[in-house]
Tab-separated table of C-alpha atoms in Angstrom:
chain	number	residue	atom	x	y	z
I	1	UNK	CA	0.000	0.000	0.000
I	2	UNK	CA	2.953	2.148	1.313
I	3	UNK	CA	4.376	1.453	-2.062
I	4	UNK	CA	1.780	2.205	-4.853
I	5	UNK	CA	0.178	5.306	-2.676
I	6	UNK	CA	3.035	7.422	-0.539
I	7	UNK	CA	4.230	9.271	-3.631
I	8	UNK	CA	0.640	10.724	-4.602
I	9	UNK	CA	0.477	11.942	-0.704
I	10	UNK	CA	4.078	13.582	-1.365
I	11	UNK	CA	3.161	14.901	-4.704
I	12	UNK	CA	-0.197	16.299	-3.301
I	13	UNK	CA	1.889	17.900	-0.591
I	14	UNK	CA	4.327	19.373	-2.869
I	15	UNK	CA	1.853	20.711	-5.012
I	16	UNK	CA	0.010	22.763	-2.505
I	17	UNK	CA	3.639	24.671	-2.490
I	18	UNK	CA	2.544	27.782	-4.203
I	19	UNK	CA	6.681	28.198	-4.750
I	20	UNK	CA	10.056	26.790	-2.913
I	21	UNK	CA	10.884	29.615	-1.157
I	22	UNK	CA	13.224	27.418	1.583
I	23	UNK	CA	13.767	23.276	1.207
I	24	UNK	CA	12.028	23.526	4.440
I	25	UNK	CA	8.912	23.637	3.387
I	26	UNK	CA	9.584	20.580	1.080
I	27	UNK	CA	10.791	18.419	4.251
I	28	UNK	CA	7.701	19.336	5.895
I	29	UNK	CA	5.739	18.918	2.919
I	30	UNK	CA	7.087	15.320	3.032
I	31	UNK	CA	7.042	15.115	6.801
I	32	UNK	CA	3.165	15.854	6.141
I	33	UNK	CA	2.524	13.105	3.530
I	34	UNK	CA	4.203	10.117	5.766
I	35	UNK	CA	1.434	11.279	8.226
I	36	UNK	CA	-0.666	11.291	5.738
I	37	UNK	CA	-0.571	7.878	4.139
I	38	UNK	CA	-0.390	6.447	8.142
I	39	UNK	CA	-3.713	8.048	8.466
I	40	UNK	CA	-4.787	6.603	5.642
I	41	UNK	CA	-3.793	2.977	6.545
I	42	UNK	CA	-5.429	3.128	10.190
I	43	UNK	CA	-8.739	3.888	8.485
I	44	UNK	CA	-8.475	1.320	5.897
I	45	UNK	CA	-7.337	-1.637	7.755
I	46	UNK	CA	-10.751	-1.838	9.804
I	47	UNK	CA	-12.599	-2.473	6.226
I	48	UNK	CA	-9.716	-4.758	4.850
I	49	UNK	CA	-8.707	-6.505	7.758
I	50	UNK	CA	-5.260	-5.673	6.969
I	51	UNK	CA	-3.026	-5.865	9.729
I	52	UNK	CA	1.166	-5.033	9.542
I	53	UNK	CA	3.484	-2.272	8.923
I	54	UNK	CA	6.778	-1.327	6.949
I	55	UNK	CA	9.960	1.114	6.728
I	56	UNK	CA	9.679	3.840	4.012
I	57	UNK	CA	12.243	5.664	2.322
I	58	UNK	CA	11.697	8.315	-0.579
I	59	UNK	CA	13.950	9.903	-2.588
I	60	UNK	CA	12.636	12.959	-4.204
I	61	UNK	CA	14.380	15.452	-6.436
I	62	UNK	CA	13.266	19.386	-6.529
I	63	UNK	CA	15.255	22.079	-8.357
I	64	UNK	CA	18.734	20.763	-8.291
I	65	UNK	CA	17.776	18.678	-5.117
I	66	UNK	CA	17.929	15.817	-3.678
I	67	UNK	CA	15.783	14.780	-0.224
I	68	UNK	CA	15.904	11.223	1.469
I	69	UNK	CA	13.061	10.753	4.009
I	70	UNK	CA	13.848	7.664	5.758
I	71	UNK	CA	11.547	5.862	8.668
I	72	UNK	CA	12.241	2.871	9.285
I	73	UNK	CA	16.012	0.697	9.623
I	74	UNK	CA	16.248	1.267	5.788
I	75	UNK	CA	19.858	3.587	4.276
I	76	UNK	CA	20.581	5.345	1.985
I	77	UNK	CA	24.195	6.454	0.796
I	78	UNK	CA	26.122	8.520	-1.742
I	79	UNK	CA	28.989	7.602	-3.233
I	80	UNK	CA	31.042	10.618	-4.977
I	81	UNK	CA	34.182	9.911	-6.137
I	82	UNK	CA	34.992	6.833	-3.635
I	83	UNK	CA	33.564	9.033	-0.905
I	84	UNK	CA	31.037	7.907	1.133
I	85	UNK	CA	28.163	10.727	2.197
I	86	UNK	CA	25.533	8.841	4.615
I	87	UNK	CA	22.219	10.490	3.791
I	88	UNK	CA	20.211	8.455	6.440
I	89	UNK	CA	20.251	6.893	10.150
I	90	UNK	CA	18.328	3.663	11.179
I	91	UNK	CA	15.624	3.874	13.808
I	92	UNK	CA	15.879	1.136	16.011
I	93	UNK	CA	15.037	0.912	19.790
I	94	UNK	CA	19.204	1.229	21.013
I	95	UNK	CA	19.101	4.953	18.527
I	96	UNK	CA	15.603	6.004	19.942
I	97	UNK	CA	15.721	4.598	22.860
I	98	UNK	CA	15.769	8.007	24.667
I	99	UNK	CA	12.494	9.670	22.805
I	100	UNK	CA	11.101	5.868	24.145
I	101	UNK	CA	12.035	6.298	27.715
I	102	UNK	CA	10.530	10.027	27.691
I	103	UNK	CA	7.069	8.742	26.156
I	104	UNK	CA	7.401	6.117	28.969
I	105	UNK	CA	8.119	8.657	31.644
I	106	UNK	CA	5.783	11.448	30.555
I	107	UNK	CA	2.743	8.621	29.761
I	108	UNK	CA	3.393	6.081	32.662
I	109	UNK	CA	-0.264	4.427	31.463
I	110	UNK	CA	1.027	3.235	28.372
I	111	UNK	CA	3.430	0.809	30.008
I	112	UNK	CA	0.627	-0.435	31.762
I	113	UNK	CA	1.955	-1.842	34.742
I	114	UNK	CA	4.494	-4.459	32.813
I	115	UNK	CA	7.294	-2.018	31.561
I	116	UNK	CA	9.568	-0.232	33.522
I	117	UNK	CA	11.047	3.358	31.181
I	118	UNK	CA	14.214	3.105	32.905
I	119	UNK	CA	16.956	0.629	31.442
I	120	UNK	CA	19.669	-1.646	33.158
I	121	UNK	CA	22.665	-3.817	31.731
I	122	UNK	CA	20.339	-6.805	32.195
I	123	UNK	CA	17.033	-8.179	33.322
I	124	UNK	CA	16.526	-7.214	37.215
I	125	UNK	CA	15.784	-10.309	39.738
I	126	UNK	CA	13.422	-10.196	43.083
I	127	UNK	CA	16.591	-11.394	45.143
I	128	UNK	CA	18.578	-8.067	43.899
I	129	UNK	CA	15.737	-5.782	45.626
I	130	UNK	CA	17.778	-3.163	47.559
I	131	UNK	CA	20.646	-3.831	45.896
I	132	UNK	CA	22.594	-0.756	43.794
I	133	UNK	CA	22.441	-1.541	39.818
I	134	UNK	CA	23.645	0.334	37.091
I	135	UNK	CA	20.640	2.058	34.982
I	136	UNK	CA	20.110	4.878	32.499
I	137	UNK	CA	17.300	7.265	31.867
I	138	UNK	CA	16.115	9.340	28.788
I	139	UNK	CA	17.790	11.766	30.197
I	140	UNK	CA	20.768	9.921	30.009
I	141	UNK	CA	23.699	8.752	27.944
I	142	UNK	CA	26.177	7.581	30.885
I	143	UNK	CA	24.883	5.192	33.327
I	144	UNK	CA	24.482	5.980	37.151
I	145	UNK	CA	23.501	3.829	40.059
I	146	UNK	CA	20.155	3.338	42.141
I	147	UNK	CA	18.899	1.180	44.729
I	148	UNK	CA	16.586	-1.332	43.280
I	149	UNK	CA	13.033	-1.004	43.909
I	150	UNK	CA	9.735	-3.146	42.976
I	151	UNK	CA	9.079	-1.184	40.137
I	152	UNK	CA	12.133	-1.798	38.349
I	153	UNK	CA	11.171	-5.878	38.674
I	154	UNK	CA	9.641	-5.116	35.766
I	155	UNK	CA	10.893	-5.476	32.116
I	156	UNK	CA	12.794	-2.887	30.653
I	157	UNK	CA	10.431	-1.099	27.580
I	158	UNK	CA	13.972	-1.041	25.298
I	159	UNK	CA	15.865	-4.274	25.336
I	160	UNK	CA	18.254	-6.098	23.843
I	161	UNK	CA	21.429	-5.169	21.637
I	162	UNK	CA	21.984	-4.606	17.903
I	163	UNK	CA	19.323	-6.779	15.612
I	164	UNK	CA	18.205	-8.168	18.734
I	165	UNK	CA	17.244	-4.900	20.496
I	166	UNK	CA	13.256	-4.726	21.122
I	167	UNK	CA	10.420	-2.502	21.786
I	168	UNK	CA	8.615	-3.851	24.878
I	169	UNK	CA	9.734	-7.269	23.598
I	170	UNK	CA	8.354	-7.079	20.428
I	171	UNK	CA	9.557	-5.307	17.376
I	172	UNK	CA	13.328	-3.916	16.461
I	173	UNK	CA	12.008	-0.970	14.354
I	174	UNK	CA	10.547	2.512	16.343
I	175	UNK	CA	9.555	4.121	12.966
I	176	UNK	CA	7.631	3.283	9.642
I	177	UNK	CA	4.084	3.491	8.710
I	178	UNK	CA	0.803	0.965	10.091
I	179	UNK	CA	1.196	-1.390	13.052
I	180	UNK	CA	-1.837	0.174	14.112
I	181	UNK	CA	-3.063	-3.204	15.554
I	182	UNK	CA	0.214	-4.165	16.714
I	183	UNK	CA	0.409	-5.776	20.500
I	184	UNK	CA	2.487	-7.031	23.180
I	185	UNK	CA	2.480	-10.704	22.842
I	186	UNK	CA	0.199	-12.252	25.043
I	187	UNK	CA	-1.227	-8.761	26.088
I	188	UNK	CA	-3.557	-6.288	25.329
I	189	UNK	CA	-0.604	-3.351	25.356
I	190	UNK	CA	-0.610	-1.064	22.209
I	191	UNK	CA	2.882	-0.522	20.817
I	192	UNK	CA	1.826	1.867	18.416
I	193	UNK	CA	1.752	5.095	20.473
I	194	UNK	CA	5.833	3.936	20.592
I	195	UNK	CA	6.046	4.201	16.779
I	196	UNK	CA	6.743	7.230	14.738
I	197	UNK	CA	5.415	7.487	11.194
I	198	UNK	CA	7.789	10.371	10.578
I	199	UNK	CA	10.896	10.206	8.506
I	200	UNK	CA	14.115	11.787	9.134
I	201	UNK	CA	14.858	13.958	6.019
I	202	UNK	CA	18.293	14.949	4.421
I	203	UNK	CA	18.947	17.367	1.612
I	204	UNK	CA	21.501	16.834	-1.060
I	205	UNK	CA	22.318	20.061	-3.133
I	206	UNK	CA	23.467	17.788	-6.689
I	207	UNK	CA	24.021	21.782	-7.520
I	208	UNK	CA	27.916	22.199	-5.386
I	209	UNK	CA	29.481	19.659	-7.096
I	210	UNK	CA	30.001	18.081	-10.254
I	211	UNK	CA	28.997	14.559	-10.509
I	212	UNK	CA	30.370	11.885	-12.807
I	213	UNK	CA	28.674	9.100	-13.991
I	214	UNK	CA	29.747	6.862	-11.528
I	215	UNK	CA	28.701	9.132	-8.886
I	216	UNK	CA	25.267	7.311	-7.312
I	217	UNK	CA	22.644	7.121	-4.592
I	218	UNK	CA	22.315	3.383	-3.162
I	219	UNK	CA	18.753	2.770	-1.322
I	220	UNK	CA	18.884	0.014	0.186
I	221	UNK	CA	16.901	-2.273	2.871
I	222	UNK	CA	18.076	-3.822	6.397
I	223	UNK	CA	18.680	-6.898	4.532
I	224	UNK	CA	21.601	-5.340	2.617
I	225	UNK	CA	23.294	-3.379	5.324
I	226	UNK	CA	22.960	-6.158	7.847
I	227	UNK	CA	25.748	-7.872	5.904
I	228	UNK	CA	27.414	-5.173	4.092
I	229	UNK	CA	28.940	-2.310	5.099
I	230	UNK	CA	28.800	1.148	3.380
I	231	UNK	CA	32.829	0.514	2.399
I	232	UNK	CA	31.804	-2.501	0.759
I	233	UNK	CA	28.775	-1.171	-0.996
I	234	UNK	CA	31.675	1.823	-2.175
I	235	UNK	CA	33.925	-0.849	-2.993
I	236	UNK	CA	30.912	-2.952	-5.490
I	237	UNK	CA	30.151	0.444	-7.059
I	238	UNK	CA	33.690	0.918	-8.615
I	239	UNK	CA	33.959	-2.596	-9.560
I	240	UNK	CA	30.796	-3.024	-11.520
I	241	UNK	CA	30.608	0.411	-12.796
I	242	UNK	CA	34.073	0.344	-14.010
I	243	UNK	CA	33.516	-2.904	-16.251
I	244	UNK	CA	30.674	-0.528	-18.240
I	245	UNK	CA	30.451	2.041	-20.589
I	246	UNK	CA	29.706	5.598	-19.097
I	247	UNK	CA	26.740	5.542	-21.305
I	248	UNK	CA	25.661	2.430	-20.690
I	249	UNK	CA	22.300	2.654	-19.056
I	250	UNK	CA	22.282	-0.488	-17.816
I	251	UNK	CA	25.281	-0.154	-15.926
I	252	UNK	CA	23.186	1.014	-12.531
I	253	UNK	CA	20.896	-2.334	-13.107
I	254	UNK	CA	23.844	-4.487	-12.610
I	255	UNK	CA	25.126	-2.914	-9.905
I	256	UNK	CA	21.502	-3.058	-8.064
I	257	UNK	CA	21.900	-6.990	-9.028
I	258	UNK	CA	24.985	-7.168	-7.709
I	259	UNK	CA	24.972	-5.591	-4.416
I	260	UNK	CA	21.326	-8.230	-3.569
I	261	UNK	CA	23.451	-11.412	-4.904
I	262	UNK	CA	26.267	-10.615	-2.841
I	263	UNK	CA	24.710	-9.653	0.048
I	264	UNK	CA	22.288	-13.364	0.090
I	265	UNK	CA	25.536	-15.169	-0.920
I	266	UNK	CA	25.240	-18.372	-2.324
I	267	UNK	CA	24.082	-21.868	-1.126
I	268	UNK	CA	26.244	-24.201	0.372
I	269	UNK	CA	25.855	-27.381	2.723
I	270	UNK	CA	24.922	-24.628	5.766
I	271	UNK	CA	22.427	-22.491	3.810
I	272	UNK	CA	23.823	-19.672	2.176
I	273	UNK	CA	27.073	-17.903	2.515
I	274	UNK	CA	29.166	-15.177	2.086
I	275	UNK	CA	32.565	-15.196	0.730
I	276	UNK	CA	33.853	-15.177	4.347
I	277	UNK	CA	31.453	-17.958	5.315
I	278	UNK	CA	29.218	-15.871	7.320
I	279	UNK	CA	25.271	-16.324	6.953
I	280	UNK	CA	24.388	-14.474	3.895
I	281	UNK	CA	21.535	-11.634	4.616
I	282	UNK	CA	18.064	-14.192	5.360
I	283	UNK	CA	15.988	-10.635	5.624
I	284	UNK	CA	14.711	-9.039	2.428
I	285	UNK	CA	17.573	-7.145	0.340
I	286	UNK	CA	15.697	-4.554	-1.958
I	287	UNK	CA	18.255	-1.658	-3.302
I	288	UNK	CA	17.851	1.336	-5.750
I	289	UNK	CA	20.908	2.547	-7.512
I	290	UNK	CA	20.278	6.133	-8.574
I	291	UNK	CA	22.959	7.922	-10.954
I	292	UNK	CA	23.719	11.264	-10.145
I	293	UNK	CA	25.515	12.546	-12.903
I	294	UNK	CA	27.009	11.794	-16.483
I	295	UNK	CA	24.670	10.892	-19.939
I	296	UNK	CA	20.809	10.796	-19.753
I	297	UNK	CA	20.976	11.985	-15.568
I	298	UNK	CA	18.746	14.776	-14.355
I	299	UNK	CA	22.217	16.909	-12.412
């Protein structure tokens, strides 16, 4: 849905711009259409009986430029001349986790009773009551020590590290669009007032530099970047750009082919594996390879 229907809500946006006075007002005119198409999904799903939610991210281009509007665990990168210019940040509970803990705090009711805002290096037990544990705050990026009380018996509403890291022990993304029906297993707890449907957006001005044609915008899923890093993504560009033609227009479709093959590996006796043996990427790998300059661009 998020797919065939979030770029009419931007494009409606952007049209009630009677002129571009600041990129501002496009970032909020995209801000507004995320909102927008979340709306739209919370009213729909109670006549479809569709139940879910996704990460977005958007690439739209406006007089000379470029804005990535990412919610979700999604990335997006440019790379200019070798250089690597990250033009996104995942969402996860460990990066939110403070704008988490100060919903928590200020709306104590939506924990209801099973979460506890405040976080500790791991799971509290009864026979530590008393005792002094390390814990952090949303006020906090240190940690600090209190004296353990009943309330903090109960489990943490961010947990977990890395891929494992969870919202009240239940999803590893904090923004993206539906999940309106979303729960805490084996509870009546709505996650959604956790969840933000608005994107983070960056501006690239294609305008201060000159691009080549090997200078690109990757867009790619978690299931890319889980096993690739942004070096290696660098390093794929050169070497499957560099075996086309400038002009080749199919240049940037081989290098989207590329970077999804490499990052599911190939099968072997243990399922399928990356060059350095490591479990290929089991999530799903969708990328976008946008050229930014040379024959039959836009810059």
């Amino acid at each position: 849905m998020a797919s065939r229907l979030l770029h009419r809500h931007i494009r409606e946006q952007l049209k009630d711009l009677k002129e571009v006075t600041h990129e501002s007002l496009v970032v909020g005119a995209i801000e507004n259409a995320f909102q927008l198409m979340d709306e739209q999904m919370a009213r729909e799903r109670r006549g479809h009986q569709v139940e879910g939610g996704c990460c977005a991210l958007v690439v739209v281009y406006l007089l000379g430029k470029v804005y990535v509007a990412n919610a979700g665990d999604s990335r997006a990168i440019i790379v200019r001349n070798g250089e690597i210019i990250p033009m996104s940040r995942e969402f996860t509970p460990e990066t939110e986790r403070q704008r988490l803990q100060l919903l928590g705090f200020l709306k104590p009711e939506l924990l209801g009773g099973e979460f506890t805002h405040l976080e500790f290096p791991r799971r509290v037990q009864p026979k530590e009551l008393g005792q002094r544990m390390l814990y952090r705050d949303q006020n906090m990026t240190g940690w600090a020590y209190k004296k353990i009380e009943l309330e903090d018996l109960r489990f943490p509403l961010v947990c977990g590290e890395g891929k494992k890291a969870r919202v009240m022990a239940t999803i590893g993304v904090t923004r993206g669009l539906g999940d309106h029906n979303l729960r805490v297993c084996s509870s009546t707890l709505p996650i959604k007032p956790f969840l933000s449907c608005f994107p983070e957006v960056r501006v690239y001005d294609l305008t201060q530099y000159e691009h080549c044609p090997d200078d690109v915008l990757v867009l790619g899923t978690d299931g890319l970047w889980d096993v690739t890093s942004d070096c290696e993504v660098a390093a794929t560009v050169d070497r499957v750009l560099s075996a086309y033609e400038p002009n080749d227009p199919s240049r940037y479709t081989a290098l989207a082919q590329a970077l999804v093959l490499g990052a599911r590996g190939t099968p072997r006796d243990r399922g399928w594996r990356l060059p350095n043996n490591k479990l290929g990427s089991g999530d799903d790998i969708s990328v976008f390879v946008i050229p930014l300059g040379g024959p039959g661009s836009y810059s």
